[in-house]
């Protein structure tokens, strides 16, 4: 039985939405148990109705607008702080939260702890590509700045995750850059390229922005500043295209009928681009799996995030990352 601790208080949605997703995850996985962190009246009522759920009552919440580090230090009884502490204490094998990204990163990093030798954790997500191909992309925002040796660790962590999540052996690693040639890029990008080329990390060259949704690489690495800009650009493009298609529906009956036939495919594409298939991004480099859901999450996304976290725990992803990074040291 794998236990995932779920922070039900931090998202933009009501706790009831998160709890609905937790209930769906329990129904989908009979070998899953959950530790539910949140307001006593919320979590205790839920857990009384689900035999594989235990309550972790908390009296504080860290809001989206609060300064993450200050709030984590000050609010010792906040749901995300207590959830991370529960994982560290061995009460749970992993953590899911749709709360403030900064609060989740801070609480998880200091509460659970980094794998020995890992300098910076990174947020990763598999993106859809050509056919059935998926590309693990990291870092998506945990580290605005990163030194070359940290980028090399991202490559090793991404390869370990690609093996566990996608079944990819010998993942091909690309460096996100403004051109495929090895001479392209800023001074920072050139330093990243040099470090990756010198490491035994499956480096296959520079990747352009179009490769994120392609099939030329299995893992694409970059710093969190660039990665987050790329992520938001992809999300924005997806919303723009879907919005334009919805507008086109009213132009004619033929358009409406044609788009009705494509509704299923468009919904699937939207889900893939948003990360709902995995429930959010996974924070790699910590001693336990942590999945960070979108603030405006849905019950279905929470379900997938909890199951994603449980799957990573069962596969002992942190140990595989530790082995991959230790072997390269």
XYZ file of C-alpha atoms in Angstrom:
329
model
C 0.000 0.000 0.000
C 1.397 3.392 -1.050
C 0.366 6.512 0.852
C 0.197 9.962 -0.735
C -0.254 13.041 1.436
C -2.612 15.545 -0.223
C -2.714 19.229 0.679
C -6.363 20.148 0.054
C -6.216 23.796 1.132
C -3.797 25.670 -1.121
C -5.416 25.702 -4.561
C -7.562 28.384 -6.207
C -10.482 25.970 -6.015
C -12.587 25.016 -3.024
C -11.261 22.065 -0.958
C -14.319 20.102 -2.148
C -12.866 20.020 -5.680
C -9.575 18.579 -4.420
C -11.401 16.067 -2.215
C -13.493 14.948 -5.174
C -10.262 14.179 -7.011
C -8.838 12.338 -4.004
C -11.964 10.193 -3.813
C -11.651 9.374 -7.521
C -7.994 8.381 -7.048
C -8.914 6.058 -4.171
C -11.562 4.440 -6.328
C -9.157 4.012 -9.240
C -6.324 2.500 -7.161
C -7.278 -0.041 -4.490
C -3.638 -0.168 -3.304
C -3.582 3.542 -2.527
C -4.113 5.272 0.806
C -4.128 9.010 1.429
C -3.191 11.322 4.267
C -5.371 14.406 3.850
C -3.963 17.691 5.161
C -6.331 20.572 5.736
C -8.848 22.292 7.990
C -10.225 19.868 10.625
C -13.841 20.288 9.602
C -12.959 19.596 5.971
C -10.598 16.633 6.191
C -12.154 14.798 9.142
C -15.588 14.677 7.508
C -14.051 13.336 4.289
C -11.910 10.715 5.998
C -14.839 9.408 8.029
C -16.410 8.316 4.731
C -13.290 6.725 3.177
C -11.568 3.840 4.932
C -8.213 4.341 3.181
C -8.039 8.027 4.118
C -6.555 9.521 7.290
C -6.924 13.119 8.399
C -4.038 15.484 9.092
C -5.834 18.469 10.658
C -4.145 21.847 10.136
C -5.177 25.312 11.256
C -3.303 27.469 8.708
C -3.132 27.944 4.940
C -0.493 29.641 2.775
C -2.201 31.779 0.142
C -1.074 32.341 -3.441
C -0.109 35.975 -2.736
C 2.044 35.312 0.344
C 5.842 35.348 0.259
C 6.667 31.613 0.129
C 9.781 31.431 2.321
C 8.434 33.832 4.938
C 5.066 32.073 5.072
C 6.631 28.612 5.384
C 8.803 29.814 8.269
C 5.961 31.616 10.012
C 3.028 29.240 9.495
C 4.204 26.000 11.065
C 0.684 24.542 11.028
C -0.001 25.344 7.363
C -1.321 22.391 5.369
C 1.622 22.290 2.924
C 4.177 22.560 5.754
C 2.509 19.798 7.753
C 2.169 17.654 4.614
C 5.886 17.900 3.836
C 6.740 17.096 7.459
C 4.499 14.025 7.325
C 6.370 12.724 4.281
C 9.717 13.298 5.985
C 8.449 11.431 9.074
C 7.517 8.420 6.947
C 3.759 8.836 7.327
C 3.429 9.148 3.544
C 5.476 8.160 0.496
C 4.813 11.255 -1.597
C 3.033 14.598 -1.711
C 0.469 16.256 -3.970
C -0.500 19.925 -3.731
C -2.105 22.471 -6.038
C -1.051 25.322 -3.768
C 1.320 28.213 -4.355
C 4.276 27.015 -6.428
C 6.746 28.889 -4.240
C 5.233 27.526 -1.028
C 5.203 23.956 -2.335
C 8.819 24.200 -3.530
C 10.000 25.769 -0.279
C 8.076 23.493 2.074
C 8.980 20.353 0.128
C 12.661 21.225 -0.295
C 13.231 22.063 3.351
C 10.585 19.752 4.807
C 11.365 16.591 2.819
C 14.940 17.350 1.815
C 17.047 16.958 -1.307
C 18.619 13.704 -2.425
C 22.272 13.630 -1.354
C 24.372 15.335 -4.002
C 21.472 17.089 -5.726
C 22.086 20.826 -5.757
C 18.695 22.021 -7.004
C 15.351 20.249 -7.476
C 13.586 20.839 -10.799
C 9.992 20.814 -12.034
C 9.423 18.401 -14.895
C 6.523 17.427 -17.133
C 6.215 15.098 -20.142
C 4.927 17.040 -23.150
C 3.086 15.397 -26.069
C 4.881 15.146 -29.388
C 4.550 13.562 -32.808
C 2.529 10.365 -32.754
C 2.731 8.834 -29.308
C 6.115 10.388 -28.469
C 6.524 12.332 -25.228
C 9.361 14.604 -24.196
C 10.274 15.287 -20.568
C 10.829 19.025 -20.159
C 12.639 20.624 -17.208
C 13.154 22.934 -15.377
C 9.747 24.623 -15.636
C 10.204 27.238 -12.965
C 11.874 25.977 -9.796
C 15.209 27.703 -10.528
C 15.287 30.993 -12.427
C 19.073 30.700 -12.586
C 21.167 27.540 -12.830
C 24.857 26.855 -13.183
C 26.162 24.410 -15.821
C 26.729 21.573 -13.328
C 23.110 21.924 -12.180
C 21.908 21.656 -15.791
C 23.878 18.401 -16.061
C 22.058 17.112 -12.974
C 18.764 18.106 -14.595
C 19.739 15.912 -17.550
C 20.384 12.903 -15.297
C 17.169 13.476 -13.344
C 15.176 13.876 -16.550
C 16.572 10.627 -17.947
C 15.719 8.738 -14.755
C 12.189 10.132 -14.847
C 11.804 9.304 -18.552
C 12.714 5.711 -17.723
C 10.191 5.473 -14.874
C 7.317 7.464 -16.364
C 7.680 6.702 -20.064
C 9.708 3.485 -20.191
C 12.456 5.150 -22.240
C 15.918 3.598 -22.014
C 18.935 5.682 -22.960
C 16.951 8.921 -23.264
C 18.300 11.478 -25.748
C 18.880 14.818 -24.011
C 18.583 18.186 -25.707
C 19.435 21.689 -24.474
C 16.781 24.301 -25.234
C 18.435 26.948 -27.363
C 17.756 29.419 -30.178
C 19.316 27.172 -32.783
C 20.421 23.592 -33.334
C 24.042 24.489 -34.077
C 26.437 24.039 -31.155
C 27.778 27.572 -31.673
C 24.328 29.146 -31.129
C 23.114 30.714 -27.914
C 23.980 33.181 -25.177
C 27.106 32.841 -23.065
C 25.002 30.964 -20.527
C 23.634 28.569 -23.136
C 27.128 27.949 -24.524
C 28.365 27.125 -21.013
C 25.437 24.724 -20.569
C 26.268 23.083 -23.911
C 29.917 22.621 -22.996
C 29.050 21.030 -19.640
C 26.452 18.689 -21.138
C 28.757 17.646 -23.989
C 31.485 16.746 -21.473
C 29.158 14.686 -19.268
C 27.939 11.133 -19.778
C 24.263 12.125 -19.805
C 22.941 11.158 -23.226
C 23.428 14.650 -24.636
C 22.338 14.805 -28.276
C 22.706 18.515 -29.008
C 20.715 21.704 -28.959
C 16.917 21.615 -29.138
C 14.870 24.450 -30.585
C 11.502 25.551 -29.251
C 9.705 23.488 -31.890
C 11.345 20.330 -30.523
C 9.453 20.540 -27.222
C 6.373 19.164 -28.990
C 8.360 17.068 -31.441
C 10.114 13.686 -31.328
C 13.819 14.464 -31.761
C 14.589 14.287 -28.031
C 13.317 12.366 -25.010
C 14.435 14.979 -22.464
C 14.941 18.726 -22.950
C 16.674 20.749 -20.245
C 16.956 24.446 -19.526
C 16.947 26.829 -16.568
C 13.668 27.566 -14.815
C 13.344 31.100 -16.196
C 13.508 29.979 -19.810
C 11.516 26.842 -19.087
C 8.659 28.727 -17.466
C 8.473 31.210 -20.332
C 8.328 28.296 -22.791
C 5.663 26.531 -20.709
C 3.429 29.613 -20.510
C 3.904 30.248 -24.243
C 2.719 26.731 -25.050
C -0.240 27.033 -22.672
C -1.164 30.441 -24.122
C -0.947 29.196 -27.698
C -3.198 26.253 -26.867
C -5.814 28.533 -25.282
C -5.621 30.941 -28.233
C -6.176 28.186 -30.802
C -9.079 26.661 -28.873
C -10.614 30.117 -28.408
C -10.406 30.877 -32.111
C -11.995 27.522 -32.956
C -14.875 28.195 -30.561
C -15.410 31.586 -32.199
C -15.458 29.896 -35.594
C -18.292 27.631 -34.477
C -20.750 30.496 -34.724
C -19.701 31.476 -38.240
C -21.694 28.786 -40.019
C -23.580 25.544 -39.521
C -20.842 23.685 -41.425
C -18.212 25.017 -39.008
C -20.324 24.011 -36.037
C -20.785 20.474 -37.353
C -17.108 20.112 -38.244
C -15.906 21.296 -34.844
C -18.432 19.045 -33.112
C -16.751 16.085 -34.791
C -13.360 17.302 -33.547
C -14.513 18.008 -29.989
C -13.019 14.834 -28.512
C -9.637 15.326 -30.183
C -9.481 18.995 -29.176
C -10.319 18.162 -25.564
C -7.599 15.508 -25.522
C -5.038 17.922 -26.991
C -5.947 20.595 -24.448
C -5.484 18.107 -21.609
C -2.081 17.006 -22.875
C -0.788 20.567 -23.174
C -2.072 21.545 -19.736
C -0.446 18.596 -17.987
C -3.796 17.272 -16.743
C -2.803 13.801 -17.922
C -0.226 13.768 -15.115
C -2.077 16.088 -12.742
C 0.734 18.627 -12.852
C 4.518 18.820 -12.822
C 6.697 16.573 -10.681
C 9.465 18.024 -8.523
C 12.576 15.940 -9.139
C 15.574 15.765 -6.821
C 13.835 15.342 -3.468
C 13.833 12.292 -1.201
C 10.175 11.608 -2.066
C 7.994 12.334 -5.120
C 6.187 15.681 -5.050
C 3.589 16.547 -7.690
C 2.618 20.200 -8.038
C -0.855 20.629 -9.535
C -2.137 23.740 -11.280
C -3.709 26.286 -8.934
C -6.913 26.304 -10.977
C -7.015 22.527 -10.866
C -9.950 20.192 -11.498
C -11.080 17.054 -9.732
C -9.840 14.975 -12.676
C -6.418 16.655 -12.558
C -6.170 16.034 -8.811
C -6.998 12.385 -9.376
C -4.274 12.060 -12.011
C -1.768 13.963 -9.859
C -2.312 11.697 -6.854
C -2.011 8.594 -9.054
C 1.105 10.047 -10.722
C 2.689 10.601 -7.307
C 1.791 7.068 -6.184
C 3.269 5.599 -9.369
C 6.554 7.483 -8.868
C 6.726 6.281 -5.256
C 6.117 2.657 -6.275
C 8.867 2.908 -8.884
C 11.221 4.357 -6.226
C 11.995 7.304 -8.490
C 14.125 9.184 -5.916
C 16.458 6.167 -5.562
C 16.825 5.929 -9.343
C 17.652 9.624 -9.562
C 20.197 9.229 -6.760
C 21.831 6.315 -8.589
C 21.959 8.183 -11.898
C 23.523 11.287 -10.374
C 25.947 9.354 -8.160
C 27.199 7.345 -11.142
C 28.020 10.542 -12.990
C 29.797 12.240 -10.103
